[in-house]
mmCIF file of C-alpha atoms in Angstrom:
data_model
loop_
_atom_site.group_PDB
_atom_site.id
_atom_site.type_symbol
_atom_site.label_atom_id
_atom_site.label_comp_id
_atom_site.label_asym_id
_atom_site.label_seq_id
_atom_site.Cartn_x
_atom_site.Cartn_y
_atom_site.Cartn_z
ATOM 1 C CA MET B 182 -0.035 -0.019 0.009
ATOM 2 C CA GLY B 183 1.310 3.418 -0.910
ATOM 3 C CA ASP B 184 2.025 6.309 1.420
ATOM 4 C CA PHE B 185 -0.840 8.424 2.602
ATOM 5 C CA VAL B 186 -1.187 11.662 0.587
ATOM 6 C CA GLU B 187 -3.139 14.501 2.097
ATOM 7 C CA LEU B 188 -5.616 15.994 -0.365
ATOM 8 C CA ARG B 189 -6.684 19.600 -0.090
ATOM 9 C CA PRO B 190 -9.671 21.346 -1.807
ATOM 10 C CA LEU B 191 -8.727 23.125 -5.037
ATOM 11 C CA PRO B 192 -9.047 26.914 -4.821
ATOM 12 C CA GLU B 193 -11.997 28.284 -6.722
ATOM 13 C CA PRO B 194 -10.991 29.988 -10.012
ATOM 14 C CA LEU B 195 -11.608 33.610 -10.218
ATOM 15 C CA ARG B 196 -14.434 34.672 -12.484
ATOM 16 C CA ALA B 197 -13.558 36.561 -15.642
ATOM 17 C CA ALA B 198 -15.728 39.434 -14.471
ATOM 18 C CA GLN B 199 -13.394 39.788 -11.418
ATOM 19 C CA LEU B 200 -10.423 40.002 -13.511
ATOM 20 C CA THR B 201 -11.487 42.184 -16.444
ATOM 21 C CA PRO B 202 -11.937 45.947 -15.922
ATOM 22 C CA GLU B 203 -14.237 46.032 -18.951
ATOM 23 C CA ALA B 204 -16.539 43.318 -17.430
ATOM 24 C CA GLN B 205 -16.673 45.342 -14.081
ATOM 25 C CA HIS B 206 -17.669 48.407 -16.165
ATOM 26 C CA TYR B 207 -20.559 46.617 -17.865
ATOM 27 C CA LYS B 208 -21.739 45.111 -14.555
ATOM 28 C CA GLY B 209 -22.708 48.653 -13.464
ATOM 29 C CA PHE B 210 -25.289 48.813 -16.299
ATOM 30 C CA ARG B 211 -28.976 48.255 -15.363
ATOM 31 C CA THR B 212 -32.124 47.640 -17.316
ATOM 32 C CA LEU B 213 -34.265 50.809 -17.539
ATOM 33 C CA TRP B 214 -37.058 49.307 -19.581
ATOM 34 C CA LYS B 215 -38.162 45.841 -20.617
ATOM 35 C CA GLN B 216 -41.010 44.536 -22.814
ATOM 36 C CA LYS B 217 -41.783 40.901 -23.671
ATOM 37 C CA GLU B 218 -42.830 40.207 -27.261
ATOM 38 C CA SER B 219 -44.835 37.123 -28.279
ATOM 39 C CA SER B 220 -42.009 35.920 -30.669
ATOM 40 C CA ARG B 221 -38.411 36.565 -31.433
ATOM 41 C CA VAL B 222 -37.430 40.144 -32.031
ATOM 42 C CA VAL B 223 -35.467 40.569 -35.314
ATOM 43 C CA ASN B 224 -34.988 44.354 -35.520
ATOM 44 C CA VAL B 225 -35.530 47.561 -33.601
ATOM 45 C CA ALA B 226 -35.272 51.298 -34.397
ATOM 46 C CA PHE B 227 -35.695 54.456 -32.229
ATOM 47 C CA CYS B 228 -37.528 57.360 -33.796
ATOM 48 C CA PRO B 229 -35.190 60.393 -34.106
ATOM 49 C CA ALA B 230 -38.087 62.871 -33.492
ATOM 50 C CA LYS B 231 -40.189 63.287 -30.382
ATOM 51 C CA PRO B 232 -41.696 61.433 -28.678
ATOM 52 C CA HIS B 233 -38.872 59.022 -29.696
ATOM 53 C CA ARG B 234 -40.926 55.875 -29.885
ATOM 54 C CA LEU B 235 -39.208 52.503 -30.252
ATOM 55 C CA ALA B 236 -40.294 50.315 -33.170
ATOM 56 C CA VAL B 237 -39.783 46.533 -32.420
ATOM 57 C CA VAL B 238 -40.150 43.972 -35.197
ATOM 58 C CA SER B 239 -41.466 40.637 -34.011
ATOM 59 C CA GLY B 240 -43.415 38.004 -35.917
ATOM 60 C CA THR B 241 -45.943 39.577 -38.253
ATOM 61 C CA LYS B 242 -46.134 42.881 -36.457
ATOM 62 C CA VAL B 243 -44.168 46.067 -35.632
ATOM 63 C CA GLY B 244 -44.818 47.260 -32.043
ATOM 64 C CA LEU B 245 -44.413 50.940 -31.188
ATOM 65 C CA TRP B 246 -43.448 51.468 -27.577
ATOM 66 C CA GLN B 247 -42.803 54.453 -25.305
ATOM 67 C CA PRO B 248 -39.884 53.370 -23.133
ATOM 68 C CA ASN B 249 -39.774 56.679 -21.171
ATOM 69 C CA LYS B 250 -43.309 56.067 -19.770
ATOM 70 C CA ALA B 251 -43.947 54.192 -16.484
ATOM 71 C CA ASN B 252 -46.341 51.906 -18.434
ATOM 72 C CA ALA B 253 -44.247 50.535 -21.204
ATOM 73 C CA ALA B 254 -46.980 50.294 -23.884
ATOM 74 C CA ASP B 255 -48.759 53.366 -25.286
ATOM 75 C CA SER B 256 -51.934 51.283 -25.851
ATOM 76 C CA ALA B 257 -53.089 48.175 -27.663
ATOM 77 C CA SER B 258 -53.397 50.207 -30.885
ATOM 78 C CA SER B 259 -49.601 50.842 -30.905
ATOM 79 C CA SER B 260 -48.945 47.704 -33.010
ATOM 80 C CA VAL B 261 -48.962 47.479 -36.790
ATOM 81 C CA SER B 262 -49.992 43.997 -37.890
ATOM 82 C CA LYS B 263 -51.017 44.564 -41.537
ATOM 83 C CA PHE B 264 -48.441 42.157 -42.956
ATOM 84 C CA LYS B 265 -49.077 38.985 -44.964
ATOM 85 C CA ASP B 266 -45.734 37.513 -44.020
ATOM 86 C CA LEU B 267 -43.085 37.899 -41.267
ATOM 87 C CA ALA B 268 -41.839 41.389 -40.720
ATOM 88 C CA GLN B 269 -37.980 41.711 -41.193
ATOM 89 C CA CYS B 270 -36.837 45.199 -40.609
ATOM 90 C CA VAL B 271 -37.921 48.716 -39.629
ATOM 91 C CA ALA B 272 -36.590 52.324 -40.271
ATOM 92 C CA TRP B 273 -37.898 55.738 -39.367
ATOM 93 C CA ARG B 274 -37.972 58.836 -41.451
ATOM 94 C CA GLY B 275 -36.044 61.759 -39.878
ATOM 95 C CA ASP B 276 -39.247 63.681 -39.012
ATOM 96 C CA GLY B 277 -40.868 60.660 -37.357
ATOM 97 C CA LYS B 278 -44.024 60.853 -39.470
ATOM 98 C CA LEU B 279 -43.317 57.747 -41.527
ATOM 99 C CA PHE B 280 -41.548 54.468 -41.053
ATOM 100 C CA LEU B 281 -40.620 51.602 -43.401
ATOM 101 C CA ALA B 282 -41.245 47.864 -42.644
ATOM 102 C CA GLY B 283 -39.690 45.226 -44.777
ATOM 103 C CA GLU B 284 -41.487 41.820 -45.112
ATOM 104 C CA ALA B 285 -40.381 38.268 -45.853
ATOM 105 C CA GLY B 286 -42.529 38.215 -48.928
ATOM 106 C CA GLY B 287 -40.390 40.762 -50.737
ATOM 107 C CA THR B 288 -42.273 44.011 -50.148
ATOM 108 C CA CYS B 289 -41.677 47.036 -47.969
ATOM 109 C CA ALA B 290 -44.550 48.948 -46.448
ATOM 110 C CA VAL B 291 -44.535 52.675 -45.944
ATOM 111 C CA ILE B 292 -46.508 53.367 -42.815
ATOM 112 C CA GLU B 293 -47.881 56.564 -41.282
ATOM 113 C CA ALA B 294 -46.826 56.587 -37.647
ATOM 114 C CA GLU B 295 -49.791 58.612 -36.334
ATOM 115 C CA THR B 296 -52.585 56.540 -37.910
ATOM 116 C CA LYS B 297 -50.676 53.201 -38.284
ATOM 117 C CA LYS B 298 -52.039 53.034 -41.900
ATOM 118 C CA VAL B 299 -50.030 51.446 -44.716
ATOM 119 C CA LEU B 300 -49.858 54.202 -47.306
ATOM 120 C CA ARG B 301 -48.196 52.135 -50.006
ATOM 121 C CA ARG B 302 -45.828 49.173 -50.621
ATOM 122 C CA PHE B 303 -42.566 48.923 -52.496
ATOM 123 C CA ARG B 304 -42.628 45.728 -54.746
ATOM 124 C CA GLY B 305 -39.723 44.371 -56.593
ATOM 125 C CA HIS B 306 -37.483 42.161 -54.486
ATOM 126 C CA GLY B 307 -37.575 38.491 -55.369
ATOM 127 C CA ASP B 308 -37.064 37.552 -51.718
ATOM 128 C CA ALA B 309 -37.262 38.960 -48.251
ATOM 129 C CA VAL B 310 -36.506 42.604 -47.656
ATOM 130 C CA THR B 311 -33.887 42.410 -44.915
ATOM 131 C CA CYS B 312 -33.024 46.144 -44.462
ATOM 132 C CA CYS B 313 -34.475 49.557 -45.286
ATOM 133 C CA ALA B 314 -33.723 53.200 -44.778
ATOM 134 C CA PHE B 315 -34.920 56.725 -45.650
ATOM 135 C CA ALA B 316 -32.436 59.182 -47.353
ATOM 136 C CA SER B 317 -30.890 61.537 -44.837
ATOM 137 C CA ALA B 318 -31.617 64.833 -46.716
ATOM 138 C CA ASP B 319 -34.544 63.987 -48.911
ATOM 139 C CA LYS B 320 -37.907 62.939 -47.503
ATOM 140 C CA SER B 321 -39.078 61.568 -50.815
ATOM 141 C CA ARG B 322 -36.363 58.941 -51.228
ATOM 142 C CA ALA B 323 -36.030 55.571 -49.565
ATOM 143 C CA ALA B 324 -33.931 52.414 -50.180
ATOM 144 C CA THR B 325 -34.388 48.730 -49.507
ATOM 145 C CA GLY B 326 -32.037 45.792 -49.506
ATOM 146 C CA GLY B 327 -32.935 42.193 -49.674
ATOM 147 C CA ARG B 328 -31.935 38.567 -49.561
ATOM 148 C CA ASP B 329 -31.351 38.790 -53.226
ATOM 149 C CA GLY B 330 -28.390 41.164 -52.646
ATOM 150 C CA LYS B 331 -29.944 43.969 -54.546
ATOM 151 C CA LEU B 332 -30.077 47.648 -53.512
ATOM 152 C CA ARG B 333 -33.246 49.320 -54.679
ATOM 153 C CA ILE B 334 -34.068 53.091 -54.507
ATOM 154 C CA TRP B 335 -37.659 54.253 -54.362
ATOM 155 C CA ASP B 336 -39.758 57.442 -54.679
ATOM 156 C CA VAL B 337 -41.780 57.499 -51.530
ATOM 157 C CA ALA B 338 -44.687 59.565 -52.917
ATOM 158 C CA THR B 339 -45.390 57.427 -55.932
ATOM 159 C CA SER B 340 -43.706 54.059 -54.935
ATOM 160 C CA ASP B 341 -41.834 54.110 -58.259
ATOM 161 C CA LEU B 342 -38.599 52.180 -58.459
ATOM 162 C CA LEU B 343 -35.771 54.537 -59.456
ATOM 163 C CA HIS B 344 -32.612 52.388 -59.312
ATOM 164 C CA THR B 345 -31.653 48.808 -58.972
ATOM 165 C CA ILE B 346 -28.106 47.900 -58.208
ATOM 166 C CA ASP B 347 -26.525 44.404 -57.761
ATOM 167 C CA ALA B 348 -24.803 45.452 -54.554
ATOM 168 C CA HIS B 349 -23.924 42.097 -53.036
ATOM 169 C CA THR B 350 -23.505 38.508 -54.109
ATOM 170 C CA ASP B 351 -25.313 37.239 -50.985
ATOM 171 C CA CYS B 352 -27.960 38.570 -48.567
ATOM 172 C CA MET B 353 -27.707 42.326 -47.820
ATOM 173 C CA LYS B 354 -28.156 42.805 -44.130
ATOM 174 C CA VAL B 355 -27.197 46.453 -43.471
ATOM 175 C CA LEU B 356 -28.363 49.655 -45.155
ATOM 176 C CA ALA B 357 -27.891 53.214 -44.091
ATOM 177 C CA ALA B 358 -28.212 56.683 -45.700
ATOM 178 C CA GLY B 359 -24.764 57.947 -46.511
ATOM 179 C CA PRO B 360 -23.553 61.617 -46.711
ATOM 180 C CA GLY B 361 -24.176 63.839 -49.661
ATOM 181 C CA GLY B 362 -27.964 63.791 -50.032
ATOM 182 C CA PRO B 363 -30.248 61.193 -51.573
ATOM 183 C CA ASP B 364 -27.496 59.737 -53.765
ATOM 184 C CA GLY B 365 -25.297 58.319 -50.977
ATOM 185 C CA TRP B 366 -25.949 54.907 -49.427
ATOM 186 C CA ILE B 367 -23.953 52.400 -47.310
ATOM 187 C CA THR B 368 -24.518 48.689 -47.647
ATOM 188 C CA ALA B 369 -23.073 45.524 -46.133
ATOM 189 C CA GLY B 370 -23.920 41.845 -46.548
ATOM 190 C CA TYR B 371 -23.256 38.268 -46.023
ATOM 191 C CA ASP B 372 -20.710 38.232 -48.858
ATOM 192 C CA GLY B 373 -18.226 39.871 -46.339
ATOM 193 C CA CYS B 374 -18.365 43.241 -48.037
ATOM 194 C CA ALA B 375 -19.298 46.753 -46.985
ATOM 195 C CA ARG B 376 -19.768 49.373 -49.674
ATOM 196 C CA LEU B 377 -20.429 53.082 -49.987
ATOM 197 C CA TRP B 378 -22.538 54.064 -53.076
ATOM 198 C CA ASP B 379 -22.777 57.284 -55.006
ATOM 199 C CA LEU B 380 -25.737 56.863 -57.349
ATOM 200 C CA ARG B 381 -24.550 59.812 -59.398
ATOM 201 C CA MET B 382 -21.839 57.572 -60.672
ATOM 202 C CA GLY B 383 -24.255 54.736 -61.561
ATOM 203 C CA ALA B 384 -23.883 51.099 -60.728
ATOM 204 C CA VAL B 385 -20.053 51.367 -60.732
ATOM 205 C CA GLY B 386 -20.014 54.190 -58.111
ATOM 206 C CA ALA B 387 -18.985 52.131 -55.107
ATOM 207 C CA ALA B 388 -16.091 52.044 -52.746
ATOM 208 C CA GLY B 389 -15.810 49.389 -50.227
ATOM 209 C CA ALA B 390 -13.898 46.942 -48.020
ATOM 210 C CA SER B 391 -14.079 43.149 -47.712
ATOM 211 C CA TRP B 392 -13.889 40.749 -44.772
ATOM 212 C CA SER B 393 -13.426 37.045 -44.679
ATOM 213 C CA ARG B 394 -16.589 36.597 -42.600
ATOM 214 C CA PRO B 395 -20.166 38.028 -42.874
#
């Protein structure tokens, strides 16, 4: 029989949060507002104009919430559910009067925030509309990006399609208004590319960078 060896409890390892100053910083954050949706939330957007409502995309509806109120929900009527398919994305116009909501069926609805009415729909994508945005300096222009990788520019008043650009070889996931008026747009997609577009230069008017991952 071998010699007796005294065993001692192993010391407990320190948590990463106790070692990382960054983790300690984020531990000080607290939840100011919370709202449970009936299905997974796929996109959110704050309205830049007062009363700064929060649009939440979940299932076949877009909920409009007032996070600065004691009671989280404005009312039961603060949801837009006039979609035939799953809602995918949302974007506010700068004045807060309109917002866009992309749908899995390939359309994008233009919705009046005050009445919750769908004013018109942009139709043209062959697959889901995954991102959308209004032009930064022109209320009459909007853009959509889809799973088909195409960037489409629309006239908000007439719903006419103005430009179609093969922006990405895979799903476009990010779309934002760029500098320089209604002709500047920024896109990024699952093909690992981010691009800055100037529509005054046509379909070749893009500068961008590539990554090895989406």
